Structures are given as C-alpha cells and as structure tokens.
Amino acid sequence: MKSIPSTSYSVHFNEHCYKELNAYLEASNFSKIFILVDENTHTHCLPKFLSNIDSDLALEIIEMEAGEVHKTLETCHQIWQSLSDLDGDRKSLIINLGGGVVTDLGGFVASTFKRGVRFINVPTSLLSMVDASVGGKTGVDLGTIKNQIGVINFSDMVLVDVSFLETLPAEEMRSGLAEMLKHGLIKDANYWSRLCKLKTLNSSDLGGLIHESIVIKNEVVKRDPNEQGERKQLNFGHTLGHAIESYCLDNEAMQTLLHGEAIAAGMIMEGYLSVKTCGLSERELNEIKNTFKSIYGSVDFTENDKSSIIELLKYDKKNSHGQVKYALLESIGSCKVDILVDDELIHEAFSFYAQ
Ligand code: GLY
C-alpha cells in the first residue's frame, strides 16, 4: 500500500512501515526510545513491533492501564514521572503503540514533556488506524467529558501494520468501522456503499478500505489542520455521540459504550437533524439508520437520560458563544458545518432513534 503524505509527516503501511522507521531512527539523533503500551498491546503487539526494530538506541517500555477511564491527567502524570525517572531528555523519542487512548494520551504526554519531544504513532486498533492516530489531535478527558484537554501536534510518522488487527476483539473492529462509515457519509457516497456491503471485518479484506479512509481524513486535515472550518465535518455524529459516550461512562446503570457504538447512535440522530435543517432526504436517512442499527443495535434512553445527555452538549469542543454547533449532512457524501439546532429537534431525534 502506498504511503500517504500528510502535513509534515507520512503514514506508512505494513512491512514498508518498519523500513521507514528504521531509516528514520538511523538518520535522527535521538538519545533514547520510549515505547508506550497498555497491557493488551504489551502482550499482543509489542513482541512483533520489537522484532522489526533495528536500532542500537536504548529502549524503555512504559505501560499504562487500558481503557477510556484511564485517559486522564493522572495517567499522564504517571508517564511524565516515568520518563523523568528513566532519564528522558529533549532528544527522547516516544513511540505510542496502541489504540486511540494510547495514541491520543501518548501524543499529549510527548507534546508537553520538557515542552515537547518527538513522537510516532503506531495504531493497533481499527479506530486508531483510521482516525485517532492521524491528524495531530492529542489529549485526555476531563472527568467524563471527552478530550477536553489537549493540543494539536503532529507525530513524526504514523505506522499502520494491519496485521495488529488480527488480535482485536470483534466489538473493537465494529467500533472502528463506525469512523470509516462516517468518512463515507461526509465525503464519499461510493465508499459508504462499498462499506455497507461488507460481510466480514478482517484485516485482509479491510486493508484497502483502511487506506481509503486515511486518505479521506488526511485530505481534510491537510486543508484545515486547526479545525477552523472543513475539519469540523469529521465531527459528524460526534456532538450527540460524545455526549452519549460521556453519559454512559459516568452512569453505572447504562451499558458501557465503545466510541464507535456511541457515534453510531449519534450519526442516526444527527442524520435526523440533517433532514430537518440541511436537506438530507428521508430515503438516505432511513438507509443510514438501517445500516447502523443492523451493525450496532440500539441503546435505550429514558426521559431522564435524554435530558442529562442534552445538558452535556454544552461541553462540546465545537461550541462557541454558548451555542452548540453541529456538522450535518446535505446528502450522503456532503456535509455542512456550524449548524444551530433547537433543543426540541434533539428530543425528536431521540424519538426517531428509538423507533
Ligand atoms: N477525529 C476527528 C478529527 O481528527 O478531526
């Protein structure tokens, strides 16, 4: 698969990615390499990764606990402390080997340790390959509010080895697929249709589609790296999706939702808002709803849940001047940003989702 050039770095694939990494290590003047893993990637991905590194540089492994609940400043503190205890300096390189939590948090740790050290993302989940590791967004949650603390800072390279997906549970594959479907919905109707026809989710069938998703996201990021306009399209489904995800994280009575499961619900509801405000057709809305429901099922929300989720919308990062702003669809493949929506329509969107 061809490398994808981005703003200041490239995304490399499969065997070729290790050649690029080793050439880069050889040509750079790093003092030491730190590899950040969680307990899952430590067991399942690190051995393969290490067997492909060809470098004499000193290497330290730092392990964090897996899961969204650990995407916190406390975890960052522990890692900053480990870097310091292990003599990390400004010429250290941090390699983030993991899913979206590891690449987001590791990128933030690197961007702030000693005012910034270089880092490389090696995504091991589908979600992180097609979204989190690409595009420079780094950060952590504040309480249960997603990604409230962070900076945009690009990695030196992204290395996508799709064979890591072979160790991923099916629900994690489905979670990543939601971001790929989103890429089709906002930019490419043909890509959406092809994804809808997928019968199985395995690394060999997905390779080319992962490449296409990264190309779609990367083109948007190159045009608008700091999310002043077009990049907001990548948030389709995420305004309600993030609020739903935060609410479920914080409520023991609710089932814990993976990111993709939450934004799938968000995309159905924001599809409804798209019909009401941006001209999306009823036919396309029903296609979107049927597709997501067939893959992700449905979450039950009580009246109380709905009100609490709507309350959480005020923390969304895209808001300004006290207004909640949405990225919504005009049609499958075309998206508009900065759309204001009445609370009444959001209640209707929940009802549409529940039917
Ligand atoms: N995940 C959305 C973005 O990177 O802009």
Coordinates of C-alpha atoms and ligand atoms in Angstrom, one line a residue:
M1 CA 0.0 0.0 0.0
K2 CA 1.3 3.4 -0.9
S3 CA 2.5 5.8 1.8
I4 CA 0.2 8.8 2.4
P5 CA 2.0 12.2 2.7
S6 CA 0.3 14.5 5.2
T7 CA 1.1 18.0 6.6
S8 CA 4.6 17.4 8.0
Y9 CA 4.8 13.6 8.1
S10 CA 3.7 10.5 6.3
V11 CA 1.5 7.4 7.0
H12 CA 3.3 4.2 6.1
F13 CA 1.9 0.7 5.8
N14 CA 2.7 -2.9 6.7
E15 CA 6.2 -4.2 6.1
H16 CA 7.3 -1.0 4.4
C17 CA 6.5 1.0 7.7
Y18 CA 9.3 -0.8 9.5
K19 CA 11.8 0.1 6.8
E20 CA 10.7 3.8 7.1
L21 CA 11.0 3.6 10.9
N22 CA 14.5 2.1 10.9
A23 CA 15.8 4.6 8.3
Y24 CA 14.3 7.4 10.3
L25 CA 16.0 6.1 13.6
E26 CA 19.3 5.8 11.7
A27 CA 19.1 9.3 10.3
S28 CA 18.0 11.0 13.6
N29 CA 19.9 11.9 16.7
F30 CA 17.6 10.5 19.3
S31 CA 19.0 9.8 22.8
K32 CA 16.6 7.1 23.7
I33 CA 13.3 5.4 22.7
F34 CA 10.4 5.1 25.0
I35 CA 7.6 2.8 23.8
L36 CA 4.2 3.5 25.5
V37 CA 1.9 0.4 25.6
D38 CA -1.1 -0.7 27.6
E39 CA -1.4 -4.2 29.0
N40 CA -3.1 -5.5 25.8
T41 CA -0.6 -4.1 23.3
H42 CA 2.2 -5.1 25.6
T43 CA 1.2 -8.7 25.2
H44 CA -0.2 -8.9 21.7
C45 CA 1.7 -6.2 19.7
L46 CA 5.0 -5.3 21.3
P47 CA 6.8 -8.6 20.5
K48 CA 6.1 -8.2 16.8
F49 CA 6.9 -4.5 16.9
L50 CA 10.3 -5.0 18.7
S51 CA 11.3 -7.8 16.3
N52 CA 11.1 -5.3 13.5
I53 CA 13.1 -2.5 15.1
D54 CA 16.7 -2.4 14.0
S55 CA 18.5 0.2 16.2
D56 CA 21.2 0.4 18.8
L57 CA 19.4 3.1 20.8
A58 CA 18.5 2.4 24.4
L59 CA 14.9 1.4 24.7
E60 CA 12.4 1.6 27.6
I61 CA 8.9 0.3 27.8
I62 CA 6.3 2.3 29.8
E63 CA 2.9 0.6 30.4
M64 CA -0.4 2.3 31.2
E65 CA -3.7 0.8 32.1
A66 CA -6.0 0.1 29.1
G67 CA -9.4 1.8 28.6
E68 CA -11.1 5.1 28.2
V69 CA -11.4 5.6 32.0
H70 CA -7.6 5.8 32.1
K71 CA -7.4 8.6 29.5
T72 CA -6.7 11.1 32.3
L73 CA -4.2 13.7 33.5
E74 CA -3.4 11.3 36.4
T75 CA -2.2 8.7 33.8
C76 CA -0.2 11.5 32.1
H77 CA 1.4 12.4 35.4
Q78 CA 2.5 8.8 36.0
I79 CA 4.0 8.6 32.5
W80 CA 5.7 12.0 32.8
Q81 CA 7.2 10.7 36.1
S82 CA 8.4 7.5 34.5
L83 CA 10.0 9.5 31.6
S84 CA 11.8 11.6 34.2
D85 CA 12.9 8.7 36.4
L86 CA 14.2 6.9 33.3
D87 CA 16.3 9.9 32.2
G88 CA 14.1 11.0 29.3
D89 CA 15.5 14.2 27.8
R90 CA 14.5 16.5 25.0
K91 CA 16.1 14.2 22.4
S92 CA 14.0 11.3 23.5
L93 CA 11.5 9.7 21.1
I94 CA 8.2 8.4 22.3
I95 CA 6.5 5.6 20.2
N96 CA 2.8 5.2 21.1
L97 CA 1.9 1.6 20.4
G98 CA -1.8 1.1 21.0
G99 CA -5.4 2.1 20.3
G100 CA -6.9 5.6 20.4
V101 CA -6.4 6.1 24.1
V102 CA -2.7 5.3 23.9
T103 CA -2.1 7.4 20.8
D104 CA -4.2 10.4 22.0
L105 CA -2.7 10.4 25.5
G106 CA 0.8 9.5 24.4
G107 CA 0.8 12.3 21.9
F108 CA -0.2 14.7 24.6
V109 CA 2.4 13.4 27.0
A110 CA 5.1 13.8 24.3
S111 CA 3.9 17.3 23.4
T112 CA 4.2 18.6 26.9
F113 CA 7.2 16.6 28.4
K114 CA 10.1 19.1 28.6
R115 CA 8.0 21.4 26.4
G116 CA 7.7 18.8 23.7
V117 CA 9.6 15.7 22.5
R118 CA 9.1 14.0 19.2
F119 CA 6.7 11.0 18.9
I120 CA 5.5 8.4 16.4
N121 CA 2.1 6.7 16.4
V122 CA 1.7 3.0 15.8
P123 CA -2.0 2.4 15.9
T124 CA -3.1 -1.1 16.8
S125 CA -6.9 -0.7 16.7
L126 CA -9.1 -0.1 13.7
L127 CA -10.4 3.1 15.3
S128 CA -6.9 4.5 15.9
M129 CA -5.7 3.5 12.4
V130 CA -8.5 5.3 10.5
D131 CA -9.0 8.2 12.9
A132 CA -7.2 8.8 16.2
S133 CA -3.5 8.3 15.2
V134 CA -3.8 10.5 12.1
G135 CA -4.3 14.3 12.1
G136 CA -2.4 15.6 15.2
K137 CA -5.2 15.7 17.8
T138 CA -3.8 14.7 21.2
G139 CA -5.3 14.9 24.6
V140 CA -7.2 13.4 27.5
D141 CA -10.7 13.5 29.1
L142 CA -11.6 15.8 31.9
G143 CA -13.7 13.7 34.3
T144 CA -16.0 12.0 31.8
I145 CA -16.0 14.9 29.3
K146 CA -14.2 13.6 26.3
N147 CA -11.0 15.2 25.0
Q148 CA -11.4 18.5 26.9
I149 CA -7.6 18.9 27.5
G150 CA -5.2 18.6 24.6
V151 CA -3.2 20.2 21.8
I152 CA -2.9 19.7 18.1
N153 CA 0.6 18.5 17.4
F154 CA 1.6 16.2 14.5
S155 CA 3.6 13.0 15.0
D156 CA 6.8 12.4 13.0
M157 CA 5.2 9.4 11.3
V158 CA 2.2 7.0 11.6
L159 CA 2.9 3.3 11.0
V160 CA -0.1 1.2 10.1
D161 CA 0.5 -2.5 10.3
V162 CA -2.9 -4.0 9.7
S163 CA -1.8 -7.4 11.0
F164 CA -2.2 -6.0 14.5
L165 CA -6.0 -6.1 13.9
E166 CA -5.8 -9.9 14.0
T167 CA -5.6 -9.7 17.8
L168 CA -8.6 -7.3 18.1
P169 CA -12.0 -8.4 19.5
A170 CA -14.9 -8.2 17.1
E171 CA -16.6 -5.3 19.0
E172 CA -13.4 -3.2 18.7
M173 CA -13.5 -3.9 14.9
R174 CA -17.1 -2.7 14.8
S175 CA -16.2 0.4 16.8
G176 CA -13.5 1.4 14.2
L177 CA -15.9 0.7 11.3
A178 CA -18.2 3.5 12.6
E179 CA -15.5 6.1 11.8
M180 CA -14.9 4.6 8.4
L181 CA -18.7 4.8 7.7
K182 CA -18.6 8.4 8.8
H183 CA -15.8 9.1 6.3
G184 CA -18.2 7.8 3.5
L185 CA -21.1 9.8 4.9
I186 CA -19.3 13.1 4.9
K187 CA -17.2 12.8 1.8
D188 CA -17.8 9.8 -0.5
A189 CA -21.1 8.1 -1.2
N190 CA -19.4 5.4 -3.2
Y191 CA -17.1 4.5 -0.3
W192 CA -20.1 4.4 2.0
S193 CA -22.0 2.0 -0.3
R194 CA -19.0 -0.3 -0.5
L195 CA -18.6 -0.4 3.3
C196 CA -22.3 -1.1 3.7
K197 CA -21.8 -4.3 1.6
L198 CA -19.0 -5.7 3.8
K199 CA -20.0 -9.1 5.1
T200 CA -17.0 -9.7 7.4
L201 CA -14.5 -7.5 9.2
N202 CA -11.0 -9.0 8.9
S203 CA -7.6 -7.4 8.3
S204 CA -7.1 -8.8 4.8
D205 CA -10.5 -7.6 3.5
L206 CA -10.1 -4.2 5.2
G207 CA -6.6 -3.2 4.2
G208 CA -7.5 -1.2 1.1
L209 CA -10.5 0.4 2.8
I210 CA -8.4 1.5 5.8
H211 CA -6.1 3.1 3.3
E212 CA -9.0 4.9 1.6
S213 CA -10.3 6.1 5.0
I214 CA -7.0 7.6 5.9
V215 CA -6.8 9.3 2.5
I216 CA -10.2 10.9 3.1
K217 CA -9.3 12.1 6.6
N218 CA -5.9 13.2 5.6
E219 CA -7.1 15.4 2.7
V220 CA -9.4 17.2 5.1
V221 CA -6.7 17.7 7.8
K222 CA -4.2 19.0 5.2
R223 CA -6.7 21.7 4.1
D224 CA -7.7 22.6 7.7
P225 CA -5.3 21.3 10.3
N226 CA -6.5 23.6 13.1
E227 CA -10.2 22.8 12.6
Q228 CA -11.3 26.3 11.5
G229 CA -13.9 25.1 9.0
E230 CA -13.8 21.9 6.9
R231 CA -12.3 19.7 9.6
K232 CA -15.4 20.1 11.7
Q233 CA -17.1 17.8 9.2
L234 CA -15.1 15.0 10.8
N235 CA -17.3 15.6 13.9
F236 CA -20.5 14.4 12.2
G237 CA -22.3 12.2 14.7
H238 CA -19.9 13.2 17.5
T239 CA -21.8 16.1 19.1
L240 CA -24.5 13.8 20.3
G241 CA -22.2 10.8 20.2
H242 CA -19.7 12.2 22.6
A243 CA -22.4 13.3 25.0
I244 CA -23.9 9.8 24.9
E245 CA -20.5 8.2 25.4
S246 CA -19.7 10.5 28.4
Y247 CA -23.1 9.9 29.9
C248 CA -22.8 6.2 29.7
L249 CA -19.2 6.2 31.1
D250 CA -20.5 8.1 34.1
N251 CA -23.6 6.1 34.8
E252 CA -23.4 2.5 36.1
A253 CA -27.0 1.9 35.1
M254 CA -26.1 2.4 31.4
Q255 CA -24.2 -0.1 29.3
T256 CA -20.7 1.0 28.6
L257 CA -20.4 2.0 25.0
L258 CA -17.3 1.9 22.8
H259 CA -16.7 5.1 20.9
G260 CA -17.9 3.7 17.6
E261 CA -21.1 2.4 19.2
A262 CA -21.8 5.9 20.7
I263 CA -21.2 7.8 17.5
A264 CA -23.3 5.3 15.5
A265 CA -26.2 6.4 17.7
G266 CA -25.1 10.0 17.3
M267 CA -25.0 9.6 13.5
I268 CA -28.6 8.3 13.3
M269 CA -29.8 11.2 15.5
E270 CA -27.7 13.8 13.6
G271 CA -29.0 12.2 10.4
Y272 CA -32.5 13.2 11.6
L273 CA -31.3 16.7 12.4
S274 CA -29.7 16.8 8.9
V275 CA -33.2 16.1 7.3
K276 CA -34.7 18.9 9.3
T277 CA -32.0 21.5 8.7
C278 CA -29.8 20.6 5.7
G279 CA -32.0 18.8 3.2
L280 CA -30.8 15.2 3.7
S281 CA -33.5 13.0 2.1
E282 CA -35.8 10.7 4.1
R283 CA -34.6 7.8 1.9
E284 CA -30.9 8.4 2.8
L285 CA -31.8 8.9 6.5
N286 CA -33.5 5.5 6.6
E287 CA -30.6 3.9 4.8
I288 CA -28.2 5.4 7.5
K289 CA -30.5 4.3 10.3
N290 CA -30.9 0.8 9.0
T291 CA -27.2 0.3 8.4
F292 CA -26.1 1.5 11.8
K293 CA -28.9 -0.4 13.7
S294 CA -28.1 -3.6 11.9
I295 CA -24.4 -3.4 13.0
Y296 CA -24.7 -1.7 16.4
G297 CA -28.2 -2.5 17.6
S298 CA -30.0 0.1 19.8
V299 CA -29.5 1.8 23.2
D300 CA -32.5 2.5 25.4
F301 CA -32.7 6.0 26.8
T302 CA -35.2 7.1 29.5
E303 CA -36.5 10.7 29.6
N304 CA -34.1 11.4 32.4
D305 CA -31.1 10.1 30.3
K306 CA -32.1 12.3 27.3
S307 CA -32.3 15.4 29.5
S308 CA -28.9 14.7 31.0
I309 CA -27.3 14.0 27.6
I310 CA -28.7 17.2 26.2
E311 CA -27.3 19.1 29.2
L312 CA -23.8 17.6 28.5
L313 CA -23.9 19.1 24.9
K314 CA -22.8 22.4 26.4
Y315 CA -19.3 20.9 27.0
D316 CA -18.8 20.1 23.3
K317 CA -15.5 21.5 22.0
K318 CA -17.1 22.9 18.8
N319 CA -19.3 25.3 20.7
S320 CA -18.7 28.9 20.9
H321 CA -20.5 31.9 22.4
G322 CA -22.7 29.4 24.3
Q323 CA -24.1 27.9 21.1
V324 CA -24.0 24.1 20.3
K325 CA -22.9 23.7 16.6
Y326 CA -23.4 20.6 14.5
A327 CA -21.8 19.1 11.4
L328 CA -24.7 17.8 9.4
L329 CA -25.4 16.1 6.0
E330 CA -26.9 17.7 2.9
S331 CA -26.8 14.2 1.3
I332 CA -24.6 11.1 1.7
G333 CA -21.2 12.3 0.8
S334 CA -21.7 16.0 1.5
C335 CA -21.6 17.7 4.9
K336 CA -22.1 21.3 6.2
V337 CA -20.7 22.7 9.5
D338 CA -21.7 25.2 12.2
I339 CA -25.4 24.4 12.1
L340 CA -27.5 25.5 15.1
V341 CA -30.3 23.2 16.2
D342 CA -33.3 23.8 18.6
D343 CA -33.5 21.5 21.7
E344 CA -36.9 20.4 20.5
L345 CA -35.4 18.9 17.4
I346 CA -32.9 17.0 19.5
H347 CA -35.8 15.5 21.5
E348 CA -37.4 14.5 18.2
A349 CA -34.0 12.9 17.1
F350 CA -34.0 10.7 20.2
S351 CA -37.6 9.6 19.4
F352 CA -36.6 8.8 15.8
Y353 CA -33.6 6.8 17.0
A354 CA -35.9 4.8 19.4
Q355 CA -38.4 3.8 16.7
Ligands
GLY1 N1 -11.5 12.8 15.0 C1 -11.7 14.0 14.3 C2 -10.6 14.8 13.9 O1 -9.5 14.3 13.9 O2 -10.7 15.9 13.5

